[in-house]
PDB file of C-alpha atoms and ligand atoms in Angstrom:
ATOM      1  CA  UNK A   1     112.408  14.712  91.982  1.00 55.00           C
ATOM      2  CA  UNK A   2     110.761  17.530  93.689  1.00 58.00           C
ATOM      3  CA  UNK A   3     112.270  20.995  93.879  1.00 54.00           C
ATOM      4  CA  UNK A   4     112.416  20.765  97.631  1.00 54.00           C
ATOM      5  CA  UNK A   5     114.068  17.520  97.453  1.00 58.00           C
ATOM      6  CA  UNK A   6     116.590  18.922  94.867  1.00 48.00           C
ATOM      7  CA  UNK A   7     117.452  21.829  97.109  1.00 45.00           C
ATOM      8  CA  UNK A   8     117.928  19.653 100.112  1.00 55.00           C
ATOM      9  CA  UNK A   9     120.216  17.457  98.045  1.00 52.00           C
ATOM     10  CA  UNK A  10     122.178  20.225  96.610  1.00 44.00           C
ATOM     11  CA  UNK A  11     122.698  21.915  99.918  1.00 44.00           C
ATOM     12  CA  UNK A  12     123.415  18.696 101.787  1.00 49.00           C
ATOM     13  CA  UNK A  13     126.311  17.944  99.241  1.00 49.00           C
ATOM     14  CA  UNK A  14     127.691  21.476  99.482  1.00 45.00           C
ATOM     15  CA  UNK A  15     127.590  21.604 103.273  1.00 44.00           C
ATOM     16  CA  UNK A  16     131.342  20.551 103.658  1.00 44.00           C
ATOM     17  CA  UNK A  17     132.286  23.488 101.370  1.00 43.00           C
ATOM     18  CA  UNK A  18     129.894  26.093 103.173  1.00 40.00           C
ATOM     19  CA  UNK A  19     132.194  25.899 105.990  1.00 42.00           C
ATOM     20  CA  UNK A  20     135.256  26.574 104.091  1.00 44.00           C
ATOM     21  CA  UNK A  21     133.669  29.585 102.301  1.00 42.00           C
ATOM     22  CA  UNK A  22     133.789  31.535 105.774  1.00 48.00           C
ATOM     23  CA  UNK A  23     136.411  34.200 106.035  1.00 51.00           C
ATOM     24  CA  UNK A  24     139.629  32.858 107.256  1.00 50.00           C
ATOM     25  CA  UNK A  25     139.774  35.611 110.074  1.00 45.00           C
ATOM     26  CA  UNK A  26     136.955  33.731 111.863  1.00 50.00           C
ATOM     27  CA  UNK A  27     139.402  30.948 112.715  1.00 49.00           C
ATOM     28  CA  UNK A  28     142.144  33.226 113.737  1.00 58.00           C
ATOM     29  CA  UNK A  29     142.954  33.094 117.359  1.00 65.00           C
ATOM     30  CA  UNK A  30     143.601  36.786 117.124  1.00 72.00           C
ATOM     31  CA  UNK A  31     140.968  39.346 117.392  1.00 77.00           C
ATOM     32  CA  UNK A  32     139.653  41.489 114.471  1.00 90.00           C
ATOM     33  CA  UNK A  33     141.231  44.789 115.502  1.00 94.00           C
ATOM     34  CA  UNK A  34     144.783  43.116 115.681  1.00 95.00           C
ATOM     35  CA  UNK A  35     144.341  41.691 112.197  1.00 96.00           C
ATOM     36  CA  UNK A  36     142.731  45.053 110.753  1.00 96.00           C
ATOM     37  CA  UNK A  37     145.450  47.249 112.220  1.00 97.00           C
ATOM     38  CA  UNK A  38     148.377  44.732 110.898  1.00 98.00           C
ATOM     39  CA  UNK A  39     146.566  45.037 107.382  1.00 98.00           C
ATOM     40  CA  UNK A  40     146.585  48.818 107.672  1.00 98.00           C
ATOM     41  CA  UNK A  41     150.185  48.534 108.554  1.00 98.00           C
ATOM     42  CA  UNK A  42     150.961  46.458 105.609  1.00 98.00           C
ATOM     43  CA  UNK A  43     149.237  48.823 103.235  1.00 98.00           C
ATOM     44  CA  UNK A  44     150.959  51.694 104.856  1.00 98.00           C
ATOM     45  CA  UNK A  45     154.416  50.032 104.397  1.00 98.00           C
ATOM     46  CA  UNK A  46     153.611  49.307 100.796  1.00 98.00           C
ATOM     47  CA  UNK A  47     152.623  53.157 100.365  1.00 98.00           C
ATOM     48  CA  UNK A  48     156.029  54.141 101.914  1.00 98.00           C
ATOM     49  CA  UNK A  49     157.824  51.926  99.830  1.00 98.00           C
ATOM     50  CA  UNK A  50     156.440  53.412  96.579  1.00 98.00           C
ATOM     51  CA  UNK A  51     156.750  56.905  98.098  1.00 98.00           C
ATOM     52  CA  UNK A  52     160.510  56.463  98.859  1.00 98.00           C
ATOM     53  CA  UNK A  53     160.976  54.930  95.300  1.00 98.00           C
ATOM     54  CA  UNK A  54     159.403  58.174  93.937  1.00 98.00           C
ATOM     55  CA  UNK A  55     161.136  60.686  96.271  1.00 98.00           C
ATOM     56  CA  UNK A  56     164.599  59.118  95.916  1.00 98.00           C
ATOM     57  CA  UNK A  57     164.183  59.245  91.892  1.00 98.00           C
ATOM     58  CA  UNK A  58     163.006  62.941  92.218  1.00 98.00           C
ATOM     59  CA  UNK A  59     165.765  64.184  94.582  1.00 97.00           C
ATOM     60  CA  UNK A  60     169.116  64.630  92.985  1.00 97.00           C
ATOM     61  CA  UNK A  61     171.328  64.688  96.043  1.00 97.00           C
ATOM     62  CA  UNK A  62     173.015  61.259  96.140  1.00 97.00           C
ATOM     63  CA  UNK A  63     173.337  61.482  99.969  1.00 97.00           C
ATOM     64  CA  UNK A  64     169.629  61.975 100.524  1.00 98.00           C
ATOM     65  CA  UNK A  65     168.818  59.403  97.737  1.00 98.00           C
ATOM     66  CA  UNK A  66     170.731  56.684  99.840  1.00 97.00           C
ATOM     67  CA  UNK A  67     169.135  57.669 103.081  1.00 98.00           C
ATOM     68  CA  UNK A  68     165.653  57.340 101.451  1.00 98.00           C
ATOM     69  CA  UNK A  69     166.712  53.950 100.086  1.00 98.00           C
ATOM     70  CA  UNK A  70     167.952  52.780 103.480  1.00 98.00           C
ATOM     71  CA  UNK A  71     164.617  53.589 104.893  1.00 98.00           C
ATOM     72  CA  UNK A  72     162.651  51.902 102.093  1.00 98.00           C
ATOM     73  CA  UNK A  73     164.843  48.607 102.781  1.00 98.00           C
ATOM     74  CA  UNK A  74     163.277  48.521 106.342  1.00 98.00           C
ATOM     75  CA  UNK A  75     159.871  49.014 105.073  1.00 98.00           C
ATOM     76  CA  UNK A  76     160.201  45.980 102.928  1.00 98.00           C
ATOM     77  CA  UNK A  77     161.274  44.034 105.949  1.00 98.00           C
ATOM     78  CA  UNK A  78     158.259  45.241 107.839  1.00 98.00           C
ATOM     79  CA  UNK A  79     155.707  44.698 105.104  1.00 98.00           C
ATOM     80  CA  UNK A  80     156.882  41.012 104.613  1.00 98.00           C
ATOM     81  CA  UNK A  81     157.180  40.236 108.386  1.00 98.00           C
ATOM     82  CA  UNK A  82     153.712  41.494 108.900  1.00 98.00           C
ATOM     83  CA  UNK A  83     152.575  39.395 106.108  1.00 98.00           C
ATOM     84  CA  UNK A  84     154.222  36.264 107.610  1.00 98.00           C
ATOM     85  CA  UNK A  85     152.527  37.101 110.896  1.00 97.00           C
ATOM     86  CA  UNK A  86     148.946  37.234 109.485  1.00 96.00           C
ATOM     87  CA  UNK A  87     149.501  34.095 107.376  1.00 96.00           C
ATOM     88  CA  UNK A  88     150.763  32.228 110.808  1.00 94.00           C
ATOM     89  CA  UNK A  89     147.481  33.408 112.465  1.00 93.00           C
ATOM     90  CA  UNK A  90     145.321  32.301 109.648  1.00 93.00           C
ATOM     91  CA  UNK A  91     144.454  35.644 108.493  1.00 95.00           C
ATOM     92  CA  UNK A  92     144.530  37.068 104.828  1.00 95.00           C
ATOM     93  CA  UNK A  93     147.421  39.707 104.311  1.00 98.00           C
ATOM     94  CA  UNK A  94     146.291  42.633 102.230  1.00 98.00           C
ATOM     95  CA  UNK A  95     147.998  43.724  99.004  1.00 98.00           C
ATOM     96  CA  UNK A  96     146.398  47.124  99.084  1.00 98.00           C
ATOM     97  CA  UNK A  97     148.699  50.299  99.149  1.00 98.00           C
ATOM     98  CA  UNK A  98     148.102  53.436 100.976  1.00 97.00           C
ATOM     99  CA  UNK A  99     148.119  56.260  98.550  1.00 98.00           C
ATOM    100  CA  UNK A 100     151.749  57.446  98.311  1.00 98.00           C
ATOM    101  CA  UNK A 101     152.375  61.253  98.378  1.00 98.00           C
ATOM    102  CA  UNK A 102     154.480  63.280  95.904  1.00 98.00           C
ATOM    103  CA  UNK A 103     155.151  66.794  94.986  1.00 97.00           C
ATOM    104  CA  UNK A 104     157.702  69.239  93.862  1.00 96.00           C
ATOM    105  CA  UNK A 105     160.643  70.465  95.798  1.00 95.00           C
ATOM    106  CA  UNK A 106     162.997  68.777  98.290  1.00 97.00           C
ATOM    107  CA  UNK A 107     161.288  70.331 101.359  1.00 96.00           C
ATOM    108  CA  UNK A 108     157.782  69.384 100.263  1.00 97.00           C
ATOM    109  CA  UNK A 109     159.026  65.699  99.697  1.00 98.00           C
ATOM    110  CA  UNK A 110     160.860  65.359 102.903  1.00 98.00           C
ATOM    111  CA  UNK A 111     157.846  66.757 104.732  1.00 98.00           C
ATOM    112  CA  UNK A 112     155.560  64.072 103.433  1.00 98.00           C
ATOM    113  CA  UNK A 113     158.085  61.407 104.316  1.00 98.00           C
ATOM    114  CA  UNK A 114     158.310  62.765 107.862  1.00 98.00           C
ATOM    115  CA  UNK A 115     154.402  62.686 107.879  1.00 98.00           C
ATOM    116  CA  UNK A 116     154.488  58.961 106.778  1.00 98.00           C
ATOM    117  CA  UNK A 117     156.906  57.989 109.504  1.00 98.00           C
ATOM    118  CA  UNK A 118     154.867  59.738 112.155  1.00 98.00           C
ATOM    119  CA  UNK A 119     151.680  57.754 111.015  1.00 98.00           C
ATOM    120  CA  UNK A 120     153.627  54.644 111.050  1.00 98.00           C
ATOM    121  CA  UNK A 121     154.792  55.217 114.683  1.00 98.00           C
ATOM    122  CA  UNK A 122     151.193  56.102 115.685  1.00 98.00           C
ATOM    123  CA  UNK A 123     150.101  52.845 114.060  1.00 98.00           C
ATOM    124  CA  UNK A 124     152.500  50.497 115.539  1.00 98.00           C
ATOM    125  CA  UNK A 125     151.981  52.137 118.929  1.00 98.00           C
ATOM    126  CA  UNK A 126     148.239  51.319 118.552  1.00 98.00           C
ATOM    127  CA  UNK A 127     148.994  47.790 117.628  1.00 98.00           C
ATOM    128  CA  UNK A 128     151.245  47.534 120.792  1.00 98.00           C
ATOM    129  CA  UNK A 129     148.270  48.745 122.884  1.00 97.00           C
ATOM    130  CA  UNK A 130     146.354  45.717 121.978  1.00 96.00           C
ATOM    131  CA  UNK A 131     146.525  42.995 124.427  1.00 92.00           C
ATOM    132  CA  UNK A 132     146.743  40.289 121.741  1.00 89.00           C
ATOM    133  CA  UNK A 133     149.951  41.808 120.392  1.00 93.00           C
ATOM    134  CA  UNK A 134     151.664  40.370 123.278  1.00 94.00           C
ATOM    135  CA  UNK A 135     152.880  37.398 121.288  1.00 94.00           C
ATOM    136  CA  UNK A 136     154.576  39.700 118.630  1.00 97.00           C
ATOM    137  CA  UNK A 137     155.429  42.587 120.971  1.00 97.00           C
ATOM    138  CA  UNK A 138     159.336  42.307 120.418  1.00 98.00           C
ATOM    139  CA  UNK A 139     159.108  42.329 116.690  1.00 98.00           C
ATOM    140  CA  UNK A 140     156.283  45.094 116.345  1.00 98.00           C
ATOM    141  CA  UNK A 141     158.208  47.228 119.078  1.00 98.00           C
ATOM    142  CA  UNK A 142     161.383  46.875 116.918  1.00 98.00           C
ATOM    143  CA  UNK A 143     159.477  48.111 113.818  1.00 98.00           C
ATOM    144  CA  UNK A 144     158.241  51.261 115.801  1.00 98.00           C
ATOM    145  CA  UNK A 145     161.730  51.880 116.774  1.00 98.00           C
ATOM    146  CA  UNK A 146     163.019  51.728 113.258  1.00 98.00           C
ATOM    147  CA  UNK A 147     160.337  54.163 112.291  1.00 98.00           C
ATOM    148  CA  UNK A 148     161.654  56.601 114.830  1.00 98.00           C
ATOM    149  CA  UNK A 149     165.119  56.151 113.291  1.00 98.00           C
ATOM    150  CA  UNK A 150     163.680  56.771 109.777  1.00 98.00           C
ATOM    151  CA  UNK A 151     162.121  59.932 111.143  1.00 98.00           C
ATOM    152  CA  UNK A 152     165.161  61.246 112.764  1.00 98.00           C
ATOM    153  CA  UNK A 153     167.118  60.724 109.598  1.00 98.00           C
ATOM    154  CA  UNK A 154     164.456  62.871 107.808  1.00 98.00           C
ATOM    155  CA  UNK A 155     164.357  65.442 110.520  1.00 98.00           C
ATOM    156  CA  UNK A 156     168.122  65.834 110.119  1.00 98.00           C
ATOM    157  CA  UNK A 157     167.820  66.310 106.289  1.00 97.00           C
ATOM    158  CA  UNK A 158     165.097  68.861 106.830  1.00 97.00           C
ATOM    159  CA  UNK A 159     167.146  71.001 109.268  1.00 96.00           C
ATOM    160  CA  UNK A 160     170.213  70.783 106.799  1.00 94.00           C
ATOM    161  CA  UNK A 161     167.711  72.079 103.932  1.00 92.00           C
ATOM    162  CA  UNK A 162     166.501  74.923 106.250  1.00 91.00           C
ATOM    163  CA  UNK A 163     170.082  75.919 107.087  1.00 91.00           C
ATOM    164  CA  UNK A 164     171.085  76.042 103.507  1.00 89.00           C
ATOM    165  CA  UNK A 165     168.172  78.428 102.807  1.00 79.00           C
ATOM    166  CA  UNK A 166     169.033  80.861 105.610  1.00 70.00           C
TER     167      UNK A 166
HETATM  168 FE1  FE2 B 201     158.057  50.453 108.208  1.00 71.94          FE
HETATM  169 FE1  FE2 B 202     159.675  54.082 108.057  1.00 71.94          FE
END
């Protein structure tokens, strides 16, 4: 068999697989920005989960510990729900983790957690701005509102910390 015929035969036999090798996202009814931002939100949620585990382990105050744990429970729900949304839309959910922040001292740790919540609020509001988010508007809006609750819990801790130092 000539090389040319061999190549033709092999590629002919492979052609049904070539279609399947395309990224799954290509079949999604959703645009790439929606998928990219949801994946970014998943990795951000994973980062927040690890960060809250670390911070609640570093902070000795049992009341603060339980507040951080309550926030973390919501982040688990958010990460899993976003994963389910991407699966439903034929996209591949990420398992990458946004780098968690740590440090020394209660003030520094709570500041980092507030920053994380601010970033999450911004991210969900960007997702909500996309017209294709309409289908999941209620769920994503509810996530954004939870992030606002998390932030106000942290801000309360921060003002108590500041008061105790004055
Ligand atoms: Fe979250
Ligand atoms: Fe949060």
